[in-house]
Tab-separated table of C-alpha atoms and ligand atoms in Angstrom:
chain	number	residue	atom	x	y	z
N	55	UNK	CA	0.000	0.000	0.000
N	56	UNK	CA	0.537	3.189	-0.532
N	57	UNK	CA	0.142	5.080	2.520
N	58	UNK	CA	0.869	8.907	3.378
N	59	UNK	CA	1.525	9.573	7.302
N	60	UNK	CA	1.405	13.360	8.980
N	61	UNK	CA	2.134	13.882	12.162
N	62	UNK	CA	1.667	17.449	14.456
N	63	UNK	CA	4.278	19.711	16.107
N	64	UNK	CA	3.409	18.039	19.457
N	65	UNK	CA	3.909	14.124	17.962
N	66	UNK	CA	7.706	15.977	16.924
N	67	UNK	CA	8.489	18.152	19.632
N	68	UNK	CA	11.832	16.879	21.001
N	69	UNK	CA	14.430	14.294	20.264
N	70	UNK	CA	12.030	11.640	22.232
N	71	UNK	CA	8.559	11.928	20.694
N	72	UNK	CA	10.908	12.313	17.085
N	73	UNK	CA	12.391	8.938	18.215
N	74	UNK	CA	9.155	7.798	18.939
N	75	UNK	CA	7.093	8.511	16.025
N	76	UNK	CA	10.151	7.429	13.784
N	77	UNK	CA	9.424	3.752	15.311
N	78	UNK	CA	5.657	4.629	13.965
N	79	UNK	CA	6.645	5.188	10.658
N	80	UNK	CA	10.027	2.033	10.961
N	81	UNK	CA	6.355	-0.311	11.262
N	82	UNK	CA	4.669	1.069	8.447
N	83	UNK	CA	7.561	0.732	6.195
N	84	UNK	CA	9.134	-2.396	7.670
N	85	UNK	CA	5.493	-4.300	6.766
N	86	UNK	CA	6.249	-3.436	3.001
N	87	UNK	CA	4.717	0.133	2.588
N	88	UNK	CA	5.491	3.226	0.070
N	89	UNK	CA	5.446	5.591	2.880
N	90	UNK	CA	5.116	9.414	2.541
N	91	UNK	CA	5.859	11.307	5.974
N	92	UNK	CA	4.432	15.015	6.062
N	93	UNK	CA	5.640	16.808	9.731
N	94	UNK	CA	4.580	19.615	11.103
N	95	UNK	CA	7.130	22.073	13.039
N	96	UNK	CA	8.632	20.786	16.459
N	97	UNK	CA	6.191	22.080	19.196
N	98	UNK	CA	5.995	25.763	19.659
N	99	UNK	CA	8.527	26.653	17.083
N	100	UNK	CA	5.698	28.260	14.696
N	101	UNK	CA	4.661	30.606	17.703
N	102	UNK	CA	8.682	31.111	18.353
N	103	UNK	CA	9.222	32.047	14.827
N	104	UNK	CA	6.538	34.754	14.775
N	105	UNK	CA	8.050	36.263	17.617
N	106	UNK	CA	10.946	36.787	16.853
N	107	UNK	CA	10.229	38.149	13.074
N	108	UNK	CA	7.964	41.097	15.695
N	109	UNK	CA	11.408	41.797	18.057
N	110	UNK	CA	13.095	42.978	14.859
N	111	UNK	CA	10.185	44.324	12.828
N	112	UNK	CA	6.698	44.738	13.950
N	113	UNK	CA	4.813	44.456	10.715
N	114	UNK	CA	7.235	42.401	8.078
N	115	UNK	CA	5.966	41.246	4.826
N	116	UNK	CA	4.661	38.888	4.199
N	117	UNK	CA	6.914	36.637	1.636
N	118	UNK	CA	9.836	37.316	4.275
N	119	UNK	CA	7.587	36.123	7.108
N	120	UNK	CA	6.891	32.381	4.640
N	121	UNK	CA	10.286	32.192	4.102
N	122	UNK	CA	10.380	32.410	8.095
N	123	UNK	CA	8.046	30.381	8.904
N	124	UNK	CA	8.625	27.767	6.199
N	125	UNK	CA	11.986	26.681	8.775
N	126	UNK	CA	9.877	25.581	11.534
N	127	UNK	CA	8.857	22.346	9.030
N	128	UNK	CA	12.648	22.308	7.094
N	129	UNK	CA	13.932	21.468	10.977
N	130	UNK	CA	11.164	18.524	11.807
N	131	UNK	CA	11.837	16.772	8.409
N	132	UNK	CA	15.817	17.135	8.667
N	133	UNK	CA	16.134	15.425	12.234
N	134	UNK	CA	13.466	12.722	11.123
N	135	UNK	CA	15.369	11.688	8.500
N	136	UNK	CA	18.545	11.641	10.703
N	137	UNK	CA	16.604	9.770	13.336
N	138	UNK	CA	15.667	7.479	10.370
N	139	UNK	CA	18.971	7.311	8.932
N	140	UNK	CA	20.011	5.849	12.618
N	141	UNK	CA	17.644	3.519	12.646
N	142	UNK	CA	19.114	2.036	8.852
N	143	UNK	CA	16.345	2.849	7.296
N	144	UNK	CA	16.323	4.380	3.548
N	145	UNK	CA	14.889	8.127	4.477
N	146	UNK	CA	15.108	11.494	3.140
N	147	UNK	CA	13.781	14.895	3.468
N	148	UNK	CA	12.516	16.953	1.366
N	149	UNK	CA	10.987	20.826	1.482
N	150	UNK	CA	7.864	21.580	0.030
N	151	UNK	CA	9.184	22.952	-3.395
N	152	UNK	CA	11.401	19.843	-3.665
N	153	UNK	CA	8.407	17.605	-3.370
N	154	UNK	CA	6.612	19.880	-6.177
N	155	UNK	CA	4.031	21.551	-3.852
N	156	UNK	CA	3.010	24.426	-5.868
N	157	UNK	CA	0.951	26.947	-4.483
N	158	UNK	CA	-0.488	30.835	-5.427
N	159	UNK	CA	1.133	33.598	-3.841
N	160	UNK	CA	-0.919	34.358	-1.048
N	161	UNK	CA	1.949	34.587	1.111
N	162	UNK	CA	0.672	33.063	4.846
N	163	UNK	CA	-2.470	31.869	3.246
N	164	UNK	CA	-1.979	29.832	0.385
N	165	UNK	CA	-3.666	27.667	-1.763
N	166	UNK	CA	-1.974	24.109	-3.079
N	167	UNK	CA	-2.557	24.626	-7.138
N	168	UNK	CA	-0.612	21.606	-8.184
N	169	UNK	CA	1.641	18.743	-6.196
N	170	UNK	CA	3.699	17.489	-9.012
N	171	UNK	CA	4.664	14.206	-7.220
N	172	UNK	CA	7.668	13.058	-10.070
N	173	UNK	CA	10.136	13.500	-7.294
N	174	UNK	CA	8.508	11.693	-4.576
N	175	UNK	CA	7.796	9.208	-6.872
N	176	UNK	CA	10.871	8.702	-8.093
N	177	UNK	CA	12.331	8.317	-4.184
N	178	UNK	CA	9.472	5.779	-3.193
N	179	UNK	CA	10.741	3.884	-6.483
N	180	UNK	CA	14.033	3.305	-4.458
N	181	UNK	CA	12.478	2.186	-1.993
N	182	UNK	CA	12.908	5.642	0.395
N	183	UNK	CA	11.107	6.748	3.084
N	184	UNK	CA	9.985	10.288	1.739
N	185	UNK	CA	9.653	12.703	4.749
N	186	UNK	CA	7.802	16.061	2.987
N	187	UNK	CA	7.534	19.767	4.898
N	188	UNK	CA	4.225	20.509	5.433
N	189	UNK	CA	2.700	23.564	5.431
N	190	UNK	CA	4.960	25.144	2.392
N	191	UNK	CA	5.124	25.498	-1.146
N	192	UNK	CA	6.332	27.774	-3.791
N	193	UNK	CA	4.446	29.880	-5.871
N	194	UNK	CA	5.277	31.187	-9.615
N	195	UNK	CA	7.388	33.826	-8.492
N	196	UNK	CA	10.173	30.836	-7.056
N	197	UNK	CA	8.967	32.206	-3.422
N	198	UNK	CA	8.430	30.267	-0.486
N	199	UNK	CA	4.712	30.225	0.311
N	200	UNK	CA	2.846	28.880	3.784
N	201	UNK	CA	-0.494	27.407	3.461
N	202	UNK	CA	-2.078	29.422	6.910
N	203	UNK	CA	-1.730	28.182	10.560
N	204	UNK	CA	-2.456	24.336	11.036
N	205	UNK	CA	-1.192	24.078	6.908
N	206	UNK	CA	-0.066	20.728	7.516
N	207	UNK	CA	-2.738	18.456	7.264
N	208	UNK	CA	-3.591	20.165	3.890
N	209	UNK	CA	-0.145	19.284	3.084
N	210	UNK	CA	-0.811	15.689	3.860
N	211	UNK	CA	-3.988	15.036	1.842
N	212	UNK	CA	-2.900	17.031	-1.262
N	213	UNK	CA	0.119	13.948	-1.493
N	214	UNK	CA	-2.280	11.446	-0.743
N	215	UNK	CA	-4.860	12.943	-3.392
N	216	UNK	CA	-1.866	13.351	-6.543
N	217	UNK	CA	0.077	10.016	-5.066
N	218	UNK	CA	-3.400	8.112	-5.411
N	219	UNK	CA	-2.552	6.781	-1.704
N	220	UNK	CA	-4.465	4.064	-0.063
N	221	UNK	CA	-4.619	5.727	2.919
N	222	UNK	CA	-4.208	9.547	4.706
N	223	UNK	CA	-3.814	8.845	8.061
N	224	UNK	CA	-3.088	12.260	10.701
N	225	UNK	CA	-1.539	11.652	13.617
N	226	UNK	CA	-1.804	13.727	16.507
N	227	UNK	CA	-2.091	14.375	20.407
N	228	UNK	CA	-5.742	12.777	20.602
N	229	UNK	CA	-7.434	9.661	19.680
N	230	UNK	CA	-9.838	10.659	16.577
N	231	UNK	CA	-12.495	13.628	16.635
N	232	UNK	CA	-14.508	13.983	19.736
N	233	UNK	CA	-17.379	15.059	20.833
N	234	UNK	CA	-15.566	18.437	22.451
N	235	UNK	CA	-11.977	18.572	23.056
N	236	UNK	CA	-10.817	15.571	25.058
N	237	UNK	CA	-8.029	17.321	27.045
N	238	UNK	CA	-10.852	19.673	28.581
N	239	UNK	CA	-13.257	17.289	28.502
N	240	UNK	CA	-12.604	13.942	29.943
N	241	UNK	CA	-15.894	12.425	29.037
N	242	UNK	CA	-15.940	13.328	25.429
N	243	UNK	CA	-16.511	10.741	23.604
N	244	UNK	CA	-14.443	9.544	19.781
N	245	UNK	CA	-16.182	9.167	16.862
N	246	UNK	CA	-16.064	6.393	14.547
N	247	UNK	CA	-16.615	8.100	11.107
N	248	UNK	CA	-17.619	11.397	10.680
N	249	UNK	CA	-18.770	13.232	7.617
N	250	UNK	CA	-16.901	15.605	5.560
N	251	UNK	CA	-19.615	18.342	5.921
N	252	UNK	CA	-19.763	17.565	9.463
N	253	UNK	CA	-16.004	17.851	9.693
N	254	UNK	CA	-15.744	21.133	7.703
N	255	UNK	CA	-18.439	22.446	9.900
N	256	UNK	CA	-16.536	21.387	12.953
N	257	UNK	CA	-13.431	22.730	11.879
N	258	UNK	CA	-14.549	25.973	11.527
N	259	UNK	CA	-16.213	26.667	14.453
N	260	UNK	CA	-13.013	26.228	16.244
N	261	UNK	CA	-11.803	22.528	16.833
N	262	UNK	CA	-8.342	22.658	16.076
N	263	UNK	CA	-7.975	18.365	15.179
N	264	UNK	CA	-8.216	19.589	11.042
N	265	UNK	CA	-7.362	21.899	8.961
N	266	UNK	CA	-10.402	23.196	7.385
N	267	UNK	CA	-8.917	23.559	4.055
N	268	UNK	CA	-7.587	19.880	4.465
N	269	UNK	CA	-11.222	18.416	4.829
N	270	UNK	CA	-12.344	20.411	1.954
N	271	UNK	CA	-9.725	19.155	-0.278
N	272	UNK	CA	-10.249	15.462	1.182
N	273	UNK	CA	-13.829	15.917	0.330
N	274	UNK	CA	-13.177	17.269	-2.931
N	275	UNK	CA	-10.670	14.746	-4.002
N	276	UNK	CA	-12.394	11.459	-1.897
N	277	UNK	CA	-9.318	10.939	0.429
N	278	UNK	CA	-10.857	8.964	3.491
N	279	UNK	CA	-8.735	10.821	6.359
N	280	UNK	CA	-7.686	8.686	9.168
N	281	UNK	CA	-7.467	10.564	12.809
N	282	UNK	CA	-5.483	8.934	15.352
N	283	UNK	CA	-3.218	9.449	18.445
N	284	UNK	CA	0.862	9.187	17.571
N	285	UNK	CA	0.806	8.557	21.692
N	286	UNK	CA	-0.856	5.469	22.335
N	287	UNK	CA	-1.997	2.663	19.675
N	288	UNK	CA	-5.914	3.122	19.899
N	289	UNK	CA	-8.874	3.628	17.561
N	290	UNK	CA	-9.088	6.108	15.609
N	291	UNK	CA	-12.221	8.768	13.352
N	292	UNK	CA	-12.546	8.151	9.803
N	293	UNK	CA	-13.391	10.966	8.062
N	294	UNK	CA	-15.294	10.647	4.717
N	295	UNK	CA	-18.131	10.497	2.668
N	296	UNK	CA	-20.174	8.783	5.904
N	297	UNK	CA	-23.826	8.338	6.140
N	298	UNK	CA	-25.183	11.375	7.955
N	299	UNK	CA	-28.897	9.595	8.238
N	300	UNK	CA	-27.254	6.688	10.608
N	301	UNK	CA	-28.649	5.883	13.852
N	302	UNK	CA	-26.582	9.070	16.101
N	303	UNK	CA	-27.363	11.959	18.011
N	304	UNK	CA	-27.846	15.044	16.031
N	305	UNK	CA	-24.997	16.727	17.554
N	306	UNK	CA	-21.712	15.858	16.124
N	307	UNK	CA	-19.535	18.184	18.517
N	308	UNK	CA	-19.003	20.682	20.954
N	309	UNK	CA	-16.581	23.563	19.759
N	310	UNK	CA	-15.119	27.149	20.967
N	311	UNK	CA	-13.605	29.365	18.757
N	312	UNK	CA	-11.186	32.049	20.657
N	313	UNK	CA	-9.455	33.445	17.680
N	314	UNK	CA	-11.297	37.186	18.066
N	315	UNK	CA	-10.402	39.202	20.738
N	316	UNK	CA	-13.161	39.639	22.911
N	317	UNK	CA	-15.201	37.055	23.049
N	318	UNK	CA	-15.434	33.336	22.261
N	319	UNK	CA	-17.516	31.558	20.411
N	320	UNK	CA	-18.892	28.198	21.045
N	321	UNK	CA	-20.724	25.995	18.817
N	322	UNK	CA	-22.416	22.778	18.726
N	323	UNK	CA	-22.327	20.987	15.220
N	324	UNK	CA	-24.832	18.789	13.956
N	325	UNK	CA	-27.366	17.933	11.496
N	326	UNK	CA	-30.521	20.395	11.246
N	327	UNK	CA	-29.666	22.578	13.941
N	328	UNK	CA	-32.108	25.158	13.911
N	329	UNK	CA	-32.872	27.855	15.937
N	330	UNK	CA	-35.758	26.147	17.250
N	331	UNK	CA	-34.459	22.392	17.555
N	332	UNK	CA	-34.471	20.782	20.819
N	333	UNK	CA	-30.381	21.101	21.224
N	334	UNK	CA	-30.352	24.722	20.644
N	335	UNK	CA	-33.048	24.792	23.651
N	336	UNK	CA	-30.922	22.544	26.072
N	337	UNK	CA	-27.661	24.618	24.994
N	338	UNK	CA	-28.749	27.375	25.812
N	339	UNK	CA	-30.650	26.331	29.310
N	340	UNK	CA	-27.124	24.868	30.215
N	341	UNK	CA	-25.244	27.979	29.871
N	342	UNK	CA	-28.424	29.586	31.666
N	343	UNK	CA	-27.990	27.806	34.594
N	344	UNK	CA	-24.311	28.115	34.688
N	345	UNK	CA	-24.967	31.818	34.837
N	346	UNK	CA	-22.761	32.084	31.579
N	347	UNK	CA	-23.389	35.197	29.819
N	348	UNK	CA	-24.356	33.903	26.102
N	349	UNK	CA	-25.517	36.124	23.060
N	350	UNK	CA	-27.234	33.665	20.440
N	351	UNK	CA	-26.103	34.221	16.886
N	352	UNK	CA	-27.702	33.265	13.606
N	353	UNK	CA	-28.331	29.614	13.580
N	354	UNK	CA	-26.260	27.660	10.571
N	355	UNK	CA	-27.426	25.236	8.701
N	356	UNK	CA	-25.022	22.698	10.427
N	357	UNK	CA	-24.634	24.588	13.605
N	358	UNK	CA	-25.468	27.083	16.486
N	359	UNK	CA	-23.268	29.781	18.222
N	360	UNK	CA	-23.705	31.655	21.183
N	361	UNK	CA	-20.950	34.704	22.291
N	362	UNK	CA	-19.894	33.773	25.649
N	363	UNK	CA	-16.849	35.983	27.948
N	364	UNK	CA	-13.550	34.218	26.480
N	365	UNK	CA	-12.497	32.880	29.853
N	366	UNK	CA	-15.717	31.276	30.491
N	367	UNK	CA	-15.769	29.377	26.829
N	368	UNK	CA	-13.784	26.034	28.758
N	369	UNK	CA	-16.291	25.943	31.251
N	370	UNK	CA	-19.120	26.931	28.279
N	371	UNK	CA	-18.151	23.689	26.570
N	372	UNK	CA	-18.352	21.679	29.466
N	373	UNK	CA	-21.561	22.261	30.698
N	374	UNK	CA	-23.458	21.849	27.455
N	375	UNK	CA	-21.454	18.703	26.845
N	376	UNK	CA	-22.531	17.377	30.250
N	377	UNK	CA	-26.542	18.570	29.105
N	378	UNK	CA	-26.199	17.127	25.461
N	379	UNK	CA	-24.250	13.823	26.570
N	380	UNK	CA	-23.777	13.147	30.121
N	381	UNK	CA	-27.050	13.369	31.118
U	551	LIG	N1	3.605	24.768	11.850
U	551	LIG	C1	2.399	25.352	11.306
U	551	LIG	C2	1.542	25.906	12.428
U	551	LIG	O1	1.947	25.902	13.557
U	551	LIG	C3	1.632	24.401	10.449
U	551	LIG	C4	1.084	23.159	11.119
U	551	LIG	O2	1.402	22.895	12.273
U	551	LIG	O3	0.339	22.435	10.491
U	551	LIG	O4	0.496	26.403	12.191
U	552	MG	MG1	-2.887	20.847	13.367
C-alpha cells in the first residue's frame, strides 16, 4: 500500500517523541509500505518564529515572514530523516518545493494549485522513506509560500490525493475527533466516522484536530482521512463520505472558537440545527444555569453559536457537553 503519514508539532516536539514517532513510521515501512511522511514544526517553534520576526520588525511582509516560517517544518523533516537514517532505514527529506508543492502567492495563506509528485515518486521507487515539509510550497514567483496556521494536514492530503494513496492517516495528540476537546473534557466521547460536511463544519467553528482547508480538499478529491493518536496505539475517526442519516445523536460536537479578541464563540455541530431544535433549547438552558453570559447568533445550517466571555468558553463547553451527553 501506498500510505501517506502526517504527524503534528506536538507528535515531533523533542528528540524523544521524534524517536518515537520514527518507530511509527520504521512499522509502516518495515510491513512493506510506500510511505510518505508530512511533519509539522517541532512544538511551539511556529509561535517562536513569529516572535521573533515582531522583536526585529513589527509588521514584516509577508513573503519574508513564509520564508520564516517555512523553517519551523525544514527542521522537523531534517532530524526525522537523521533519526531514520540511525535507525538504517532508507529516508530522506525533502521541502515543500522539492516535493513539487506548488501553491499561489498568497503569502501566509496559500492555496496548493498543483503537487507534481515526479520526485517523490521517483524516491518511493528506491524504496525511500519520503519525509515532505508541510505547510509550504512555492508559488510562480520561485517564493516560499505557507499554506495558513495548522497548513499541515492540507499538506498531507494534497500527497495522498496526486500520489493516489491508499490511505491519509493524521496523527496527533488525541485519539480521533470527539465530541468536544478531550483534554478539557474527559468524558468526550471519539467518533467512529464522521462526515466531511460535518467535519468542515466542525473545523470551523473552532476545533483545532483539522485543517479546514484539508477536509475540503479530502472531500473534494475522496481521500478517506484517518485521525489517530501518535501517543498510544488506539482507535481512531474516519473521516469521509459517511452516512449522515445513521442511527446518532444530532450533535456531532461541541466547539469554541477564541481566535477574536473579545469574546469566544462556542458551537455545537450537527445535522438540522435550527434555531428552534431541541439542542439549541438545552444549549442554551445549560449555559443559563451556569450563569454564563451567552448572546445567540444566527443559527447555521449545520450549527449554532452563542458569544460567551472568552475565559468562560472552557467551562461553556463543558456544561453543554454534560446537558447534550452526560445526562
Ligand atoms: N507549523 C504550522 C503551524 O503551527 C503548520 C502546522 O502545524 O500544520 O500552524
Ligand atoms: Mg494541526
Amino acid at each position: 500500500m501506498l500510505i501517506v503519514q502526517k504527524f503534528g508539532g506536538s507528535s515531533v516536539a523533542d528528540a524523544r517523541r521524534i524517536e518515537h514517532v520514527a518507530q511509527i513510521i520504521a512499522q509502516t515501512y518495515n510491513a512493506g509500505n510506500e510511505l510518505v511522511v508530512v511533519l509539522s514544526a517541532q512544538g511551539d517553534t511556529t509561535d517562536e518564529l513569529i516572535e521573533k520576526a515582531r522583536e526585529i520588525n513589527a509588521s514584516p511582509s509577508k513573503r519574508e515572514l513564509d520564508a520564516l516560517l517555512s523553517v519551523g517544518e525544514q527542521i522537523s523533516v531534517s532530524l526525522m530523516a537523521m533519526q531514520l537514517e540511525k535507525m538504517r532505514l532508507p529516508a530522506l527529506s525533502l521541502t515543500g518545493w522539492q516535493a513539487g508543492i506548488e501553491t499561489d502567492s498568497v503569502y501566509g495563506d496559500a492555496r496548493i494549485k498543483t503537487a507534481s509528485t515526479e520526485r517523490i515518486r521517483a524516491e518511493l521507487g528506491k524504496n525511500r522513506i519520503v519525509v515532505v515539509a508541510g505547510f509550504q510550497g512555492v508559488n510562480e514567483f520561485d517564493d516560499i509560500t505557507t499554506l495558513g496556521r495548522g497548513g499541515s494536514d492540507t499538506t498531507a492530503v494534497a500527497l495522498a490525493a496526486a500520489l493516489h494513496a491508499d490511505k491519509c492517516q493524521i496523527y496527533t495528540d488525541v485519539e480521533g475527533v470527539f465530541t468536544a476537546d478531550p483534554r478539557k473534557v474527559p468524558k468526550a466521547h471519539r467518533h467512529e466516522t464522521i462526515s466531511y460536511d460535518e467535519m468542515l463544519e466542525l473545523a470551523n467553528l473552532g476545533s483545532q484536530v483539522l485543517h479546514s482547508r484539508s477536509v475540503e480538499l479530502a472531500q473534494r478529491s475522496g481521500v478517506v482521512l484517518e485521525v489517530l493518536s501518535s501517543y498510544v496505539k488506539s482507535p481512531s475517526t474516519r473521516v469521509g463520505a459517511f452516512d449522515e442519516s445513521t442511527e446518532k445523536a444530532a450533535v456531532t460536537g461541541i466547539t469554541a472558537d477564541r481566535t477574536m479578541p473579545d469574546a469566544a464563540k462556542v458551537s455545537i455541530v450537527g445535522r438540522g440545527l435550527t434555531g428552534t431544535s431541541g439542542a439549541v433549547e438545552i444549549m442554551l438552558q445549560a449555559l443559563g444555569e451556569a450563569d454564563i453570559d451567552a448572546q445567540p447568533l444566527p443559527a447555521g445550517e449545520r450549527s449554532f453559536s452563542a458569544l460567551v466571555p472568552k475565559e468562560e468558553a472552557d467551562r461553556a463547553v463543558r456544561v453543554i457537553h454534560r446537558k447534550l451527553f452526560e445526562e
